[in-house]
PDB file of C-alpha atoms in Angstrom:
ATOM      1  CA  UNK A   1     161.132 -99.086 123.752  1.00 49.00           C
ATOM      2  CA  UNK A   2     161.842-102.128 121.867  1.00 51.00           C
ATOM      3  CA  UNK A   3     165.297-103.798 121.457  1.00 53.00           C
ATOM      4  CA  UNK A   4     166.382-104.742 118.375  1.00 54.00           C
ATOM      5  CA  UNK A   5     168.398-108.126 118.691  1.00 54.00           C
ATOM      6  CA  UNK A   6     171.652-108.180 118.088  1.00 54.00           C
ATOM      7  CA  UNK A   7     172.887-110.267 115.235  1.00 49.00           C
ATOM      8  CA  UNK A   8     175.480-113.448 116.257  1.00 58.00           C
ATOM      9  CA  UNK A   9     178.967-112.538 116.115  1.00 66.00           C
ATOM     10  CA  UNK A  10     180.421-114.058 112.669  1.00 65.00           C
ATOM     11  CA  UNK A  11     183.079-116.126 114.699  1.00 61.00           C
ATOM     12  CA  UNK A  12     180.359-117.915 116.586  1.00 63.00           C
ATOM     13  CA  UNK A  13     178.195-118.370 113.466  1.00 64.00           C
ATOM     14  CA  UNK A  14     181.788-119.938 111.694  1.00 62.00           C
ATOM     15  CA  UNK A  15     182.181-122.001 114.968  1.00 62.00           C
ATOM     16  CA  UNK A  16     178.878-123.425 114.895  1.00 64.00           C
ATOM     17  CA  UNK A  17     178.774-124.342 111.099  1.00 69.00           C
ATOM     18  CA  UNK A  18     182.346-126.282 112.035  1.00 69.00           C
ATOM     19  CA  UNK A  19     180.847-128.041 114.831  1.00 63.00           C
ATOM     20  CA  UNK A  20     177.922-129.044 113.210  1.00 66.00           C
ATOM     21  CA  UNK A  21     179.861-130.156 110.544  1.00 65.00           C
ATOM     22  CA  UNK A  22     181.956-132.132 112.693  1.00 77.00           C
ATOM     23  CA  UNK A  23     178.887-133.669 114.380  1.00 77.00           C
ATOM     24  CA  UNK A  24     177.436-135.218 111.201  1.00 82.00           C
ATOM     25  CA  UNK A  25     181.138-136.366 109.938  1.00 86.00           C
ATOM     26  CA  UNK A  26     181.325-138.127 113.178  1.00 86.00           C
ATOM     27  CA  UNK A  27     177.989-139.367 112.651  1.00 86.00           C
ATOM     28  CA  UNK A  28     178.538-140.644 109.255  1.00 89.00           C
ATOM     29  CA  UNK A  29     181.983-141.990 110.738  1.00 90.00           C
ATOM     30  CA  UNK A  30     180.023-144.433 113.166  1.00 90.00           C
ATOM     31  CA  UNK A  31     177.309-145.465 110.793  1.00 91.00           C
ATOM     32  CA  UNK A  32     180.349-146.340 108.242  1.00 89.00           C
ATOM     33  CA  UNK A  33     181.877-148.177 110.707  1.00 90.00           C
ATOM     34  CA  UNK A  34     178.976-150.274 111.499  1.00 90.00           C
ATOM     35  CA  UNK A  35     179.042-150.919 108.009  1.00 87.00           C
ATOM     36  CA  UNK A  36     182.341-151.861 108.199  1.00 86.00           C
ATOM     37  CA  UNK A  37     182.000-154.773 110.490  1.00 89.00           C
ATOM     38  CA  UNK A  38     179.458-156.539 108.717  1.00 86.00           C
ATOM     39  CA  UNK A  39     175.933-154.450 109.817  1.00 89.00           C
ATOM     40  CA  UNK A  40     176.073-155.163 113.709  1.00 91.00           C
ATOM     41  CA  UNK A  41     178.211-155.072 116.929  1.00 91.00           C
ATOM     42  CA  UNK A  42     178.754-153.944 120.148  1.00 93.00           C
ATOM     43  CA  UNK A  43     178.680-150.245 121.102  1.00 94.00           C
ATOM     44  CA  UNK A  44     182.198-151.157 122.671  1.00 93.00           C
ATOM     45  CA  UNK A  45     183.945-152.802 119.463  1.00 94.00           C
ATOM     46  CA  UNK A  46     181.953-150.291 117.390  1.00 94.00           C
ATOM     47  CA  UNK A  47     183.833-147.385 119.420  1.00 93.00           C
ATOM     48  CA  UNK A  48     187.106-149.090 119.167  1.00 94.00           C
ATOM     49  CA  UNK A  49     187.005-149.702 115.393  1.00 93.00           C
ATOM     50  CA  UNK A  50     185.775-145.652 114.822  1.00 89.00           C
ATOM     51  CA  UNK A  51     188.360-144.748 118.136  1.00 92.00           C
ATOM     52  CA  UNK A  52     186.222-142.328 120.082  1.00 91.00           C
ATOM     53  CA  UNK A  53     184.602-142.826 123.596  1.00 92.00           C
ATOM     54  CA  UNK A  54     181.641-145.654 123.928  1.00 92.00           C
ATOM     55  CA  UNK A  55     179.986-142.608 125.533  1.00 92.00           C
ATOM     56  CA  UNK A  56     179.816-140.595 122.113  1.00 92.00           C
ATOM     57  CA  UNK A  57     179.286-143.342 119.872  1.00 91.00           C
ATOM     58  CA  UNK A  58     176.240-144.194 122.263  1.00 93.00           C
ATOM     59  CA  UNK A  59     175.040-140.246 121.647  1.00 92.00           C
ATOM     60  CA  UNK A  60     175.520-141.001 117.478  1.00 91.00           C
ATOM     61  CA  UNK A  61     173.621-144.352 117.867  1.00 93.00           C
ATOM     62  CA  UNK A  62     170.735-142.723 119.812  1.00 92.00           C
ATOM     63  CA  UNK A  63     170.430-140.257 117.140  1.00 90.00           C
ATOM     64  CA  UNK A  64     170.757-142.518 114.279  1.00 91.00           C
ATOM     65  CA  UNK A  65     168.127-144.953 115.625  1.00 91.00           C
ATOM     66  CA  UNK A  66     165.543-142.072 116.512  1.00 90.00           C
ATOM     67  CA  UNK A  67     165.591-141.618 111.972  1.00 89.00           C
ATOM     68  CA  UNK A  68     165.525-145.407 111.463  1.00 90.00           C
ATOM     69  CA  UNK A  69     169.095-145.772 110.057  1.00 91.00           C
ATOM     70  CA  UNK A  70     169.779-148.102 113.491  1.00 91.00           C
ATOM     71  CA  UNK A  71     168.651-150.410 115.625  1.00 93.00           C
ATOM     72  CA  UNK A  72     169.149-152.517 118.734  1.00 93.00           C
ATOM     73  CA  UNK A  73     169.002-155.635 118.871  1.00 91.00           C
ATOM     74  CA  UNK A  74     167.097-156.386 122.496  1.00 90.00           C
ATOM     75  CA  UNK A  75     168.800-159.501 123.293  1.00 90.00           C
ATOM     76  CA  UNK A  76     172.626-159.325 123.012  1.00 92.00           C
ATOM     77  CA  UNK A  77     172.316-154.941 122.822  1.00 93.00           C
ATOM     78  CA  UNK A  78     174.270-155.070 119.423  1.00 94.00           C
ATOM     79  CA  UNK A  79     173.464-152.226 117.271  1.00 93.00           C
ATOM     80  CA  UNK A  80     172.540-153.219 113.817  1.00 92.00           C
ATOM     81  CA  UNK A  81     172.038-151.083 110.313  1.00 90.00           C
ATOM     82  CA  UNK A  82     168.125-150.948 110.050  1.00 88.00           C
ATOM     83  CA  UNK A  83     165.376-150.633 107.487  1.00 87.00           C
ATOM     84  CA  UNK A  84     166.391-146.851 106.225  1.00 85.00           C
ATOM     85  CA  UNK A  85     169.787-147.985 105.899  1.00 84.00           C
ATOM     86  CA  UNK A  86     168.898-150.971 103.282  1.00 82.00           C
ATOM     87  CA  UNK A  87     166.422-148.358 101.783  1.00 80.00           C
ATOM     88  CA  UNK A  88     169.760-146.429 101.148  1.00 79.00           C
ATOM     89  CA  UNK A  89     171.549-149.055  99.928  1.00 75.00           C
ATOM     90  CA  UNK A  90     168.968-150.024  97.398  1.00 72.00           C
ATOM     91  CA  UNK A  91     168.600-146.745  95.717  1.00 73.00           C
ATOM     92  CA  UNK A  92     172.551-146.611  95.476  1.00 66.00           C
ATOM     93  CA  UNK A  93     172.603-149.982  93.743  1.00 62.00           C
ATOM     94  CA  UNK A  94     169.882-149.003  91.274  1.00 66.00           C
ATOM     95  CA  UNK A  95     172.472-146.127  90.661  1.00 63.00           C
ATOM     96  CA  UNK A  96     175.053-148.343  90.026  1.00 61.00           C
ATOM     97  CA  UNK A  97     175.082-148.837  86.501  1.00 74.00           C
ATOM     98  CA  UNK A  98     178.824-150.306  85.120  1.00 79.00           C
ATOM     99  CA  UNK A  99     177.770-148.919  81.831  1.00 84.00           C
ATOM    100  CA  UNK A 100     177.137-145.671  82.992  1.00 85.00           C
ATOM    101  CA  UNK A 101     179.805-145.842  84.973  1.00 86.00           C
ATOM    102  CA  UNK A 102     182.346-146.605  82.731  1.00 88.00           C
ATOM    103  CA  UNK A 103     181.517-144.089  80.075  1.00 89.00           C
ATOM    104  CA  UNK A 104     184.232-141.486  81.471  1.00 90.00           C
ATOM    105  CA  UNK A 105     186.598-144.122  81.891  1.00 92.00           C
ATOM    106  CA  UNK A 106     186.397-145.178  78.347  1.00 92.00           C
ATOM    107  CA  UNK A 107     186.862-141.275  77.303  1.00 91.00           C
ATOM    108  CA  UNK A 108     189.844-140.661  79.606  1.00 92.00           C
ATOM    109  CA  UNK A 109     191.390-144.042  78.408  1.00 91.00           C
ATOM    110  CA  UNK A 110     191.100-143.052  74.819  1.00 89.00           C
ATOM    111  CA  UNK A 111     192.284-139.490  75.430  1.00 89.00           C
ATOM    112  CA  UNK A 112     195.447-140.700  77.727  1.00 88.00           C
ATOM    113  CA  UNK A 113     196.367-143.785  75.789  1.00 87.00           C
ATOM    114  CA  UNK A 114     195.243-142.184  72.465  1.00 86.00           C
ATOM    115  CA  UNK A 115     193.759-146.131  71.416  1.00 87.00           C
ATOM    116  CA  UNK A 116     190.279-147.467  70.838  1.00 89.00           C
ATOM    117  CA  UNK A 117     188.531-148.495  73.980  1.00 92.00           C
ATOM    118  CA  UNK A 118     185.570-150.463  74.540  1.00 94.00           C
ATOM    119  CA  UNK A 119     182.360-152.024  77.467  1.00 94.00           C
ATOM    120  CA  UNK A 120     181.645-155.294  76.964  1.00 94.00           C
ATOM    121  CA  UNK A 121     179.187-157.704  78.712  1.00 91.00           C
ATOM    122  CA  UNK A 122     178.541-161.291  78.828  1.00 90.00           C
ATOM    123  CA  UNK A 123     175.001-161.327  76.443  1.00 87.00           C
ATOM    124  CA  UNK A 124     173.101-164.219  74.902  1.00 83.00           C
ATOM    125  CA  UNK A 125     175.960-165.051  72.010  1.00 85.00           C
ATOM    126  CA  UNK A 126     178.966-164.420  73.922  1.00 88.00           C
ATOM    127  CA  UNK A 127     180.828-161.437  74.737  1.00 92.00           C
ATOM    128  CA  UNK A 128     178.958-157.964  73.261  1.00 92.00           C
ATOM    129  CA  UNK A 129     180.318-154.583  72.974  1.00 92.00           C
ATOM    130  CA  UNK A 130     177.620-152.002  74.763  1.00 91.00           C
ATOM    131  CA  UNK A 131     179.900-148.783  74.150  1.00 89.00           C
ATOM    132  CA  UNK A 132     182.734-148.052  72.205  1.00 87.00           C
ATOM    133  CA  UNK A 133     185.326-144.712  71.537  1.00 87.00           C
ATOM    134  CA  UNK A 134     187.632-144.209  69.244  1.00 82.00           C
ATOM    135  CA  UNK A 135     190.706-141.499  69.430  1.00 80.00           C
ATOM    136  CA  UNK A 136     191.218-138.805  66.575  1.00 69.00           C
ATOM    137  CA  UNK A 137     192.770-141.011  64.421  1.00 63.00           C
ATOM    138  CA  UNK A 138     191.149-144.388  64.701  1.00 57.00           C
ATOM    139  CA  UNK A 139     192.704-147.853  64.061  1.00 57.00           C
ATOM    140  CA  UNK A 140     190.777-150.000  61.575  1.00 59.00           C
ATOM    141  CA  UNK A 141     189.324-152.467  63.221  1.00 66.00           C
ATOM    142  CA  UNK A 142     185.857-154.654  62.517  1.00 67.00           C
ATOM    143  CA  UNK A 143     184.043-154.193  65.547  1.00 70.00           C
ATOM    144  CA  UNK A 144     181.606-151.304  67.131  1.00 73.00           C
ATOM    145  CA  UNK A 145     178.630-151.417  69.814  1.00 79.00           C
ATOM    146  CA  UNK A 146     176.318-154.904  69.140  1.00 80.00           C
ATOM    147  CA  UNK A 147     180.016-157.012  67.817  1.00 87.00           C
ATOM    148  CA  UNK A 148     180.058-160.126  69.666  1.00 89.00           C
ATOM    149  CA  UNK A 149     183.937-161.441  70.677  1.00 92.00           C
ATOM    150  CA  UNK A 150     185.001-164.938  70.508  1.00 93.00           C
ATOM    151  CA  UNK A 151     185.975-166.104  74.236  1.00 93.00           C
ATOM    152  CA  UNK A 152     189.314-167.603  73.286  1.00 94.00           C
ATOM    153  CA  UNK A 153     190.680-165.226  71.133  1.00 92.00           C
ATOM    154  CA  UNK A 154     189.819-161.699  72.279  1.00 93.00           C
ATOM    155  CA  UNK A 155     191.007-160.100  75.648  1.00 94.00           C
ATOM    156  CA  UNK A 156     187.558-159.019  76.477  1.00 95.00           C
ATOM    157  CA  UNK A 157     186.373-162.583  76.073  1.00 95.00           C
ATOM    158  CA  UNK A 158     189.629-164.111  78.165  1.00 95.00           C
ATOM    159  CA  UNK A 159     188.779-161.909  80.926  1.00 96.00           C
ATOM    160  CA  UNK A 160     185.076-163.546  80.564  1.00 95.00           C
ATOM    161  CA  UNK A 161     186.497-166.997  80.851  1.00 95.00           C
ATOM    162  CA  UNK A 162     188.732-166.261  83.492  1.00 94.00           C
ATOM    163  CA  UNK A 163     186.075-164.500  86.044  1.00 95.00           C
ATOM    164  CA  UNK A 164     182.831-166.057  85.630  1.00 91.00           C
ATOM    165  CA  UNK A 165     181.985-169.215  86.098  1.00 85.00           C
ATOM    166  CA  UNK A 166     178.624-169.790  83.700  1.00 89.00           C
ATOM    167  CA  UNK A 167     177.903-172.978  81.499  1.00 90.00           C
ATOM    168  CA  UNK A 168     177.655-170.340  78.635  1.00 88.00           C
ATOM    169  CA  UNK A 169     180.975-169.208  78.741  1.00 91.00           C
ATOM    170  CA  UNK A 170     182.601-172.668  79.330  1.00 91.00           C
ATOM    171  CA  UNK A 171     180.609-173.860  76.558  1.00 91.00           C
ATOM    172  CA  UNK A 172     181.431-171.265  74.160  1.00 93.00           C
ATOM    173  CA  UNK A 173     184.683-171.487  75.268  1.00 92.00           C
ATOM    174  CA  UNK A 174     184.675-175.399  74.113  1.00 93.00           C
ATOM    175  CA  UNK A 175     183.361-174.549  70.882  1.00 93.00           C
ATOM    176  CA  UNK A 176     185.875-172.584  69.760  1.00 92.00           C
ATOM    177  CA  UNK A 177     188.555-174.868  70.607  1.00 92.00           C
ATOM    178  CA  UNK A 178     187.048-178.141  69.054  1.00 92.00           C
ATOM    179  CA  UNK A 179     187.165-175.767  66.082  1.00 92.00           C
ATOM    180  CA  UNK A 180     190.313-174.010  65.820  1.00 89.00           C
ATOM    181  CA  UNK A 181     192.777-173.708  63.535  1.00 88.00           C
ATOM    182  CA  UNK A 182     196.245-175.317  63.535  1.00 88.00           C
ATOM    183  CA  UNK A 183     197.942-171.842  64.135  1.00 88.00           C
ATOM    184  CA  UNK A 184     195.354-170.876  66.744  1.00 88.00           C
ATOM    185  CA  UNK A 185     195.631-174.036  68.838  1.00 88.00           C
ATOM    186  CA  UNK A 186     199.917-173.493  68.625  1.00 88.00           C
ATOM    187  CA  UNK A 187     198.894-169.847  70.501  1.00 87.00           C
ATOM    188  CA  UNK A 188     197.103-172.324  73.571  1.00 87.00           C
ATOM    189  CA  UNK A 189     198.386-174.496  76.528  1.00 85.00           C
ATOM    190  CA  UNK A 190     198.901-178.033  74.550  1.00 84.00           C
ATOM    191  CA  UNK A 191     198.076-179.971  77.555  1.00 88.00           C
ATOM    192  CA  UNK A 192     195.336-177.679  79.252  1.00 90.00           C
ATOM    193  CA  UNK A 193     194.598-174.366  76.670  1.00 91.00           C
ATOM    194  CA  UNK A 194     191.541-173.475  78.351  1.00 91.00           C
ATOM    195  CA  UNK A 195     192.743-173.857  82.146  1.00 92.00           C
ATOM    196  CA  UNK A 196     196.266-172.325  81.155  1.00 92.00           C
ATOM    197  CA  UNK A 197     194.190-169.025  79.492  1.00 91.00           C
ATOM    198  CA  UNK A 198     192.602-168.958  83.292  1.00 94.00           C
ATOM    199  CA  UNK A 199     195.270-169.186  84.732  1.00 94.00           C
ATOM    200  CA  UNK A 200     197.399-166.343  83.702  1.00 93.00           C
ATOM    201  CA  UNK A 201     194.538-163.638  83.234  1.00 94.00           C
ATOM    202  CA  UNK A 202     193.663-164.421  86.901  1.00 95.00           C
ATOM    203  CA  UNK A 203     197.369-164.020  87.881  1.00 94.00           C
ATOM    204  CA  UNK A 204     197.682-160.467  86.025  1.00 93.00           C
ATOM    205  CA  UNK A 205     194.478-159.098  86.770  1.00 93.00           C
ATOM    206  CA  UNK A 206     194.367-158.891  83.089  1.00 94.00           C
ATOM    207  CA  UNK A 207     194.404-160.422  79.439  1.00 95.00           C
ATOM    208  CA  UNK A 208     196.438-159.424  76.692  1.00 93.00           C
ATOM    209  CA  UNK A 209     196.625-160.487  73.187  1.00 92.00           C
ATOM    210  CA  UNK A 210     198.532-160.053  70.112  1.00 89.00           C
ATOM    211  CA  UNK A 211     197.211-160.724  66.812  1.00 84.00           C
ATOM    212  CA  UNK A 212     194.894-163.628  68.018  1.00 81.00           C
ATOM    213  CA  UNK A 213     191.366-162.180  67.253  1.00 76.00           C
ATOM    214  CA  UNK A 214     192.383-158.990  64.582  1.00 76.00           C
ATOM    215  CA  UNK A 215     195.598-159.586  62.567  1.00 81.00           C
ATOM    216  CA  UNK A 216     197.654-156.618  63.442  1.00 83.00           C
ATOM    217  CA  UNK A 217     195.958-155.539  66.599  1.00 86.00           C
ATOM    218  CA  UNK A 218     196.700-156.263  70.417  1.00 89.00           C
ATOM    219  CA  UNK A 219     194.232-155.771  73.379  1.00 92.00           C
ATOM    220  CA  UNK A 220     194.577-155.383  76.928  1.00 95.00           C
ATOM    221  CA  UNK A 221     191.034-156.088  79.187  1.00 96.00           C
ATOM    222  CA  UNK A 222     190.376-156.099  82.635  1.00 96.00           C
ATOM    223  CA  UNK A 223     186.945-157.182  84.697  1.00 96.00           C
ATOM    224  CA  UNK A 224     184.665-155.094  86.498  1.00 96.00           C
ATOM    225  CA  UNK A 225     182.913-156.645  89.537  1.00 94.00           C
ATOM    226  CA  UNK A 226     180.103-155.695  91.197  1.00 89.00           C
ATOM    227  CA  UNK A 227     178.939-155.395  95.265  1.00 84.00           C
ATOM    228  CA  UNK A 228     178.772-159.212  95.041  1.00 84.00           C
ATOM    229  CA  UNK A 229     182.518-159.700  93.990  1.00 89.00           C
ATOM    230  CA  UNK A 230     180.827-160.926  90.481  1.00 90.00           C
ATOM    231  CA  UNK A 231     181.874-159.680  87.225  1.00 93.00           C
ATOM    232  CA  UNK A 232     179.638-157.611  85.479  1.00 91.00           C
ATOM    233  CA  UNK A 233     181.318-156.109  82.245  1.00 93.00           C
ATOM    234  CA  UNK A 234     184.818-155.605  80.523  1.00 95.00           C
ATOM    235  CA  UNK A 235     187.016-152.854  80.233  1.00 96.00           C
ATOM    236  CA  UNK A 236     188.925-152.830  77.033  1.00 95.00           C
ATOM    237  CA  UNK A 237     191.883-150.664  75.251  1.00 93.00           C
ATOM    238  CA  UNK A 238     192.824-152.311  71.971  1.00 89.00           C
ATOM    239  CA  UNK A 239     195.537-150.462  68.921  1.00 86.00           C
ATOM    240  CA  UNK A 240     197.749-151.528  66.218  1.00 84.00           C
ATOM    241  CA  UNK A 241     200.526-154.253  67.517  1.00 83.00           C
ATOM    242  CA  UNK A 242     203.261-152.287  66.207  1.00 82.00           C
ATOM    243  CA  UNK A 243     202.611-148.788  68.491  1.00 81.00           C
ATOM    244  CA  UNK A 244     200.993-150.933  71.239  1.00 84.00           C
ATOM    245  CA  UNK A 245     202.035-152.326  74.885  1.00 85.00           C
ATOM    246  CA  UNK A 246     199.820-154.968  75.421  1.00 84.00           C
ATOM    247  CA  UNK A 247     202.565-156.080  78.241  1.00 89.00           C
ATOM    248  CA  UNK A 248     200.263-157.331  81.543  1.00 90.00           C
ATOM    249  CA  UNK A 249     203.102-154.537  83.378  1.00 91.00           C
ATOM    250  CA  UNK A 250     202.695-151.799  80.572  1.00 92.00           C
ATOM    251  CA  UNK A 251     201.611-148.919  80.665  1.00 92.00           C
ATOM    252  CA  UNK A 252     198.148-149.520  78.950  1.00 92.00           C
ATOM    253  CA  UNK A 253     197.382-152.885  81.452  1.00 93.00           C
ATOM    254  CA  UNK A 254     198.195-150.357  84.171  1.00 95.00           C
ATOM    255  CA  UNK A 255     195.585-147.668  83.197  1.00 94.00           C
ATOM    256  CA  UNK A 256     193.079-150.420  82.033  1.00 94.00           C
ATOM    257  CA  UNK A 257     193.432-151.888  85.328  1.00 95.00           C
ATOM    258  CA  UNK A 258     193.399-148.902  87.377  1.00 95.00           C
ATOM    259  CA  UNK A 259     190.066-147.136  85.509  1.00 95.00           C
ATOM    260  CA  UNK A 260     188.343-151.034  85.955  1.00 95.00           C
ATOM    261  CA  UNK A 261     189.545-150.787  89.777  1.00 95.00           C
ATOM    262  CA  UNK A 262     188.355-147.259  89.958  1.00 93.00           C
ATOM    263  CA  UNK A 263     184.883-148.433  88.544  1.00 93.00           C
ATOM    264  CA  UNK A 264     184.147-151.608  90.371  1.00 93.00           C
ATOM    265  CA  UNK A 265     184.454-149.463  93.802  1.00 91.00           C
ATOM    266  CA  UNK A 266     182.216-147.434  92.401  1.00 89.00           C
ATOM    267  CA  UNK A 267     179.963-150.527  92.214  1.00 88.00           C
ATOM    268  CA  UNK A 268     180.348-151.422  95.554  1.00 86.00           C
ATOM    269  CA  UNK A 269     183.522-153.714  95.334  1.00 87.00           C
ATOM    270  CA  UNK A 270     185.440-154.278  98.411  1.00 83.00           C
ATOM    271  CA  UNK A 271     188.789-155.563  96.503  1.00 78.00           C
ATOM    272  CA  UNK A 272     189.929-155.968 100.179  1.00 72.00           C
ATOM    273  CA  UNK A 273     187.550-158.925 100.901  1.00 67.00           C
TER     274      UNK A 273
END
């Protein structure tokens, strides 16, 4: 007579799904953490920083180097992140994409603020505008996706000036003040405009204006960097002066600065380091 089997009680099937759930957290824990400090250490620092037993780490490190995501280095017996782990890393940085990634930033700006907000990257004529939205009732201004932004007189091109460090940008930057205005050089540092602008956006985290590019209109910007710590684009929310905060402690610097925080992790940006 045959026995039929009988099927696993649904409290040990739960129990196993948590523990193997567990096991791969932990494992992900301990791979993280070797990340963490810097690709490589000792199975005894590594258990310290991710505080469970050298014994268990040494069971996750095992099991990590048997699918190539670790090694050991056969010398000084640190572990190290190995060739499947920079295969992983790769693919994510192909993913990141600040343009791409900033697309629901720019709609949740426009929809919270209720103001125009904009990507902008450092191209071959200075500062260009790569994606743009507008809220349901748009403020007239001159610029869409393709505008290039003069470096001294826009937020988006402040922020520019203030974060990377290019020949371009300096020299652009020069241009504009050998040929500025009377009333545009009385908005600047007399005794160092250029060094001054620097200055403050890289004390706020952000650049504002008021009426310095757009008669009427006021812009708040903040940078996105990239895994490297380098900028890479622009976030910016611009509106009419009159209805607008562009305040470096407002309420529109804080959401600017917040969505261009929110993005640059995304892009692998330790703002810790």
């Amino acid at each position: 007579m045959s026995v039929i089997p009988s099927l696993p009680d649904p409290a040990l099937r739960a129990r196993d799904r948590r523990q193997r759930v567990q096991a791969a957290e932990t494992g992900m824990a301990v791979l993280k953490g070797l990340g963490q400090l810097g690709g490589r250490a000792s199975l005894t620092h590594l258990a310290a920083h991710v505080t469970e037993s050298p014994a268990k780490v040494h069971r996750y490190l095992v099991s990590l180097m048997e699918v190539g995501l670790v090694a050991q280095d056969a010398v000084s017996q640190q572990y190290y992140l190995a060739l499947e782990t920079l295969l992983l890393g790769l693919a994510a940085m192909r993913q990141a994409d600040p343009i791409r990634l900033a697309e629901a930033a720019l709609v949740r700006l426009r929809e919270e603020l209720e103001v125009t907000c904009f990507l902008a990257v450092m191209g071959n004529k200075g500062p260009t505008i790569v994606r743009f939205e507008e809220p349901g009732l748009p403020v007239t201004v001159n610029v869409r996706a393709g505008s290039v932004l003069p470096m001294l007189w826009s937020a988006t091109g402040r922020v520019l000036l203030a974060t990377l460090d290019e020949p371009a940008v300096r020299a652009q930057a020069q241009a504009e003040l050998a040929a500025a205005t009377a009333e545009q050089r009385a908005m600047l540092d007399a005794e160092a405009p250029i060094a001054a602008l620097q200055r403050s956006v890289l004390a706020q985290g952000c650049a504002v204006v008021r009426d310095t590019n757009l008669r009427g209109i006021s812009a708040v910007a903040a940078a996105l960097y990239d895994y490297n710590g380098r900028p890479c684009a622009v976030l910016t929310a611009l509106g009419a002066t009159g209805g607008f905060d562009a305040s470096p402690d407002g309420p529109v610097a804080r959401a600017v600065c917040r969505e261009a925080q929110a993005i640059s992790a995304l892009l692998g940006h330790d703002a810790s380091r």
